[in-house]
Amino acid sequence: MAIVTTKEMFQKAYNGGYAVGAFNVNNMEIIQGITEAAGELKAPVILQVSKGARNYANHTYLVKLVEAAAAENPDIPIALHLDHGDSFELCKSCIDGGFTSVMIDASSKPFAENIELTKRVVEYAHDHGAVVEAELGTLAGVEDEVMVESGKEMFTRPEEVEEFVSKTGCDSLAIAIGTSHGAYKFKPGTTPQLRFDVLEECAKRLPGFPIVLHGASSVPQEFVAEINQYGGNMPGAIGIPEEQLAQAAKMAVCKINIDSDIRLAMTASVRKYFAEHPDHFDPRQWLKPARQAVKDMVTHKIVDVLGCNGKA
Ligand code: G3H
Ligand code: 13P
Ligand code: ZN
């Protein structure tokens, strides 16, 4: 199957009460780990590229690697998405360069400016066969270069979502309900709790419309423990409980973003590998288990959290 937009995957996910995983990709091993898992489980998947990933690996390399993954996994739909696009020019460049979906994240701008910029991106994208994710509300944590302190995040205001979606024509909407980016989402000792009331209210006002959750890594404690055991120092890393993500996936949430869990899975694997094999220096030796760790983590998410296995 060629690289597709998210339109059909979201429609099926909405009606089927599951979500599609959107995993951030930065190199070949991450792309292989994710798509091998999705391919074996017959799951639709979204591969997303941030501005930072594009700066690191180069647009053309990432597109060609994703094309290779699509050729190797012809039975599953794969979407290629720009994560947190911060300008019309960046979105245009990705659409022109083969992405099927872009996010324009103007959520830090005033409401009217967010509408204006999102609308401009939507017009260009729709004219060129691509779809657009937009965002209302701000998450805590780091989004590319922007850092929002925990406690200073703003939950999405449900009373704004209908006007925003109808005026912009966006195809999906990321909302803020208490998720946040990175590996330190909650203070140790506090109980993580997503605002399902905000999600429900947004969903009620946008019937049939796909909602997106950013900052949805669960920061598995076995990865954190392994990192700390083998020379790392990540005290108090805490994520979103997977039961809450699984609950959101059954609701109007059709896309769940995961990046930090990929980083943790790979880092834990590599740290352990070098601790156990201090004399090894062939990158294939340590990247192989790291790629497998990504595959295992994604397999678990697809089956136990997203529920999109067999939905390709
Ligand atoms: O939300 C941001 C993603 O985790 C991407 O992070 O900008 O470091 O590539 P990055
Ligand atoms: P995490 O940091 O929770 O993995 O969130 C990733 C994300 O939202 C990418 O846009
Ligand atoms: Zn994000």
PDB file of N, CA and C in Angstrom, residues 6-21 44 46 208-211 248-256 306-308 311:
ATOM      1  N   THR A   6      -4.473  10.136   6.805  1.00  0.00           N
ATOM      2  CA  THR A   6      -5.078   9.527   7.993  1.00  0.00           C
ATOM      3  C   THR A   6      -6.607   9.486   7.905  1.00  0.00           C
ATOM      4  N   LYS A   7      -7.161   9.973   6.800  1.00  0.00           N
ATOM      5  CA  LYS A   7      -8.618  10.149   6.723  1.00  0.00           C
ATOM      6  C   LYS A   7      -9.374   8.844   7.013  1.00  0.00           C
ATOM      7  N   GLU A   8      -9.055   7.813   6.218  1.00  0.00           N
ATOM      8  CA  GLU A   8      -9.786   6.555   6.372  1.00  0.00           C
ATOM      9  C   GLU A   8      -9.441   5.872   7.700  1.00  0.00           C
ATOM     10  N   MET A   9      -8.138   5.949   8.087  1.00  0.00           N
ATOM     11  CA  MET A   9      -7.771   5.299   9.368  1.00  0.00           C
ATOM     12  C   MET A   9      -8.551   5.913  10.530  1.00  0.00           C
ATOM     13  N   PHE A  10      -8.729   7.230  10.500  1.00  0.00           N
ATOM     14  CA  PHE A  10      -9.437   7.888  11.606  1.00  0.00           C
ATOM     15  C   PHE A  10     -10.931   7.549  11.606  1.00  0.00           C
ATOM     16  N   GLN A  11     -11.508   7.508  10.402  1.00  0.00           N
ATOM     17  CA  GLN A  11     -12.932   7.167  10.317  1.00  0.00           C
ATOM     18  C   GLN A  11     -13.182   5.783  10.925  1.00  0.00           C
ATOM     19  N   LYS A  12     -12.312   4.831  10.538  1.00  0.00           N
ATOM     20  CA  LYS A  12     -12.457   3.459  11.042  1.00  0.00           C
ATOM     21  C   LYS A  12     -12.184   3.406  12.546  1.00  0.00           C
ATOM     22  N   ALA A  13     -11.202   4.165  12.990  1.00  0.00           N
ATOM     23  CA  ALA A  13     -10.845   4.159  14.418  1.00  0.00           C
ATOM     24  C   ALA A  13     -11.982   4.752  15.248  1.00  0.00           C
ATOM     25  N   TYR A  14     -12.559   5.845  14.735  1.00  0.00           N
ATOM     26  CA  TYR A  14     -13.660   6.498  15.459  1.00  0.00           C
ATOM     27  C   TYR A  14     -14.827   5.519  15.614  1.00  0.00           C
ATOM     28  N   ASN A  15     -15.194   4.912  14.470  1.00  0.00           N
ATOM     29  CA  ASN A  15     -16.346   3.999  14.492  1.00  0.00           C
ATOM     30  C   ASN A  15     -16.043   2.712  15.248  1.00  0.00           C
ATOM     31  N   GLY A  16     -14.768   2.307  15.243  1.00  0.00           N
ATOM     32  CA  GLY A  16     -14.403   1.028  15.860  1.00  0.00           C
ATOM     33  C   GLY A  16     -14.003   1.128  17.321  1.00  0.00           C
ATOM     34  N   GLY A  17     -13.925   2.345  17.858  1.00  0.00           N
ATOM     35  CA  GLY A  17     -13.586   2.511  19.280  1.00  0.00           C
ATOM     36  C   GLY A  17     -12.150   2.120  19.610  1.00  0.00           C
ATOM     37  N   TYR A  18     -11.232   2.452  18.709  1.00  0.00           N
ATOM     38  CA  TYR A  18      -9.810   2.245  18.996  1.00  0.00           C
ATOM     39  C   TYR A  18      -9.033   3.466  18.505  1.00  0.00           C
ATOM     40  N   ALA A  19      -7.723   3.493  18.741  1.00  0.00           N
ATOM     41  CA  ALA A  19      -6.897   4.615  18.272  1.00  0.00           C
ATOM     42  C   ALA A  19      -5.721   4.079  17.461  1.00  0.00           C
ATOM     43  N   VAL A  20      -5.204   4.931  16.596  1.00  0.00           N
ATOM     44  CA  VAL A  20      -4.016   4.591  15.807  1.00  0.00           C
ATOM     45  C   VAL A  20      -2.794   5.198  16.517  1.00  0.00           C
ATOM     46  N   GLY A  21      -1.719   4.453  16.581  1.00  0.00           N
ATOM     47  CA  GLY A  21      -0.502   4.949  17.205  1.00  0.00           C
ATOM     48  C   GLY A  21       0.265   5.866  16.253  1.00  0.00           C
ATOM     49  N   PRO A  44      -2.851  -0.321  11.341  1.00  0.00           N
ATOM     50  CA  PRO A  44      -2.507   0.949  10.693  1.00  0.00           C
ATOM     51  C   PRO A  44      -1.521   1.697  11.578  1.00  0.00           C
ATOM     52  N   ILE A  46       0.921   5.562  12.086  1.00  0.00           N
ATOM     53  CA  ILE A  46       1.345   6.901  11.657  1.00  0.00           C
ATOM     54  C   ILE A  46       2.802   7.082  12.076  1.00  0.00           C
ATOM     55  N   GLY A 208     -18.321  12.615  15.510  1.00  0.00           N
ATOM     56  CA  GLY A 208     -17.677  11.973  14.361  1.00  0.00           C
ATOM     57  C   GLY A 208     -16.302  12.513  14.040  1.00  0.00           C
ATOM     58  N   PHE A 209     -15.809  13.456  14.848  1.00  0.00           N
ATOM     59  CA  PHE A 209     -14.555  14.146  14.511  1.00  0.00           C
ATOM     60  C   PHE A 209     -13.385  13.570  15.323  1.00  0.00           C
ATOM     61  N   PRO A 210     -12.251  13.268  14.638  1.00  0.00           N
ATOM     62  CA  PRO A 210     -11.122  12.647  15.340  1.00  0.00           C
ATOM     63  C   PRO A 210     -10.347  13.595  16.250  1.00  0.00           C
ATOM     64  N   ILE A 211     -10.156  13.148  17.478  1.00  0.00           N
ATOM     65  CA  ILE A 211      -9.399  13.918  18.464  1.00  0.00           C
ATOM     66  C   ILE A 211      -8.035  13.240  18.666  1.00  0.00           C
ATOM     67  N   ALA A 248      -9.227   6.417  26.706  1.00  0.00           N
ATOM     68  CA  ALA A 248      -9.341   7.508  25.720  1.00  0.00           C
ATOM     69  C   ALA A 248      -9.463   6.940  24.303  1.00  0.00           C
ATOM     70  N   ALA A 249      -8.726   5.844  24.049  1.00  0.00           N
ATOM     71  CA  ALA A 249      -8.750   5.226  22.711  1.00  0.00           C
ATOM     72  C   ALA A 249     -10.138   4.705  22.356  1.00  0.00           C
ATOM     73  N   LYS A 250     -10.896   4.320  23.372  1.00  0.00           N
ATOM     74  CA  LYS A 250     -12.259   3.818  23.123  1.00  0.00           C
ATOM     75  C   LYS A 250     -13.224   4.973  22.879  1.00  0.00           C
ATOM     76  N   MET A 251     -12.807   6.189  23.234  1.00  0.00           N
ATOM     77  CA  MET A 251     -13.671   7.367  23.064  1.00  0.00           C
ATOM     78  C   MET A 251     -13.361   8.005  21.705  1.00  0.00           C
ATOM     79  N   ALA A 252     -13.434   9.328  21.606  1.00  0.00           N
ATOM     80  CA  ALA A 252     -13.246   9.983  20.296  1.00  0.00           C
ATOM     81  C   ALA A 252     -11.770  10.166  19.923  1.00  0.00           C
ATOM     82  N   VAL A 253     -10.872   9.732  20.788  1.00  0.00           N
ATOM     83  CA  VAL A 253      -9.438   9.869  20.487  1.00  0.00           C
ATOM     84  C   VAL A 253      -9.042   8.825  19.437  1.00  0.00           C
ATOM     85  N   CYS A 254      -8.584   9.298  18.288  1.00  0.00           N
ATOM     86  CA  CYS A 254      -8.242   8.402  17.168  1.00  0.00           C
ATOM     87  C   CYS A 254      -6.745   8.324  16.937  1.00  0.00           C
ATOM     88  N   LYS A 255      -5.961   9.229  17.542  1.00  0.00           N
ATOM     89  CA  LYS A 255      -4.504   9.254  17.321  1.00  0.00           C
ATOM     90  C   LYS A 255      -3.828   9.510  18.662  1.00  0.00           C
ATOM     91  N   ILE A 256      -2.903   8.635  19.028  1.00  0.00           N
ATOM     92  CA  ILE A 256      -2.187   8.770  20.299  1.00  0.00           C
ATOM     93  C   ILE A 256      -0.695   8.846  19.994  1.00  0.00           C
ATOM     94  N   LEU A 306      -3.789   0.684  22.375  1.00  0.00           N
ATOM     95  CA  LEU A 306      -4.493   1.316  21.248  1.00  0.00           C
ATOM     96  C   LEU A 306      -5.659   0.461  20.744  1.00  0.00           C
ATOM     97  N   GLY A 307      -5.463  -0.842  20.748  1.00  0.00           N
ATOM     98  CA  GLY A 307      -6.505  -1.765  20.254  1.00  0.00           C
ATOM     99  C   GLY A 307      -6.651  -1.744  18.748  1.00  0.00           C
ATOM    100  N   CYS A 308      -5.591  -1.389  18.016  1.00  0.00           N
ATOM    101  CA  CYS A 308      -5.715  -1.289  16.548  1.00  0.00           C
ATOM    102  C   CYS A 308      -5.123  -2.489  15.813  1.00  0.00           C
ATOM    103  N   LYS A 311      -6.662  -4.132  12.376  1.00  0.00           N
ATOM    104  CA  LYS A 311      -7.562  -3.109  11.819  1.00  0.00           C
ATOM    105  C   LYS A 311      -7.027  -2.524  10.513  1.00  0.00           C
TER     106      LYS A 311
END
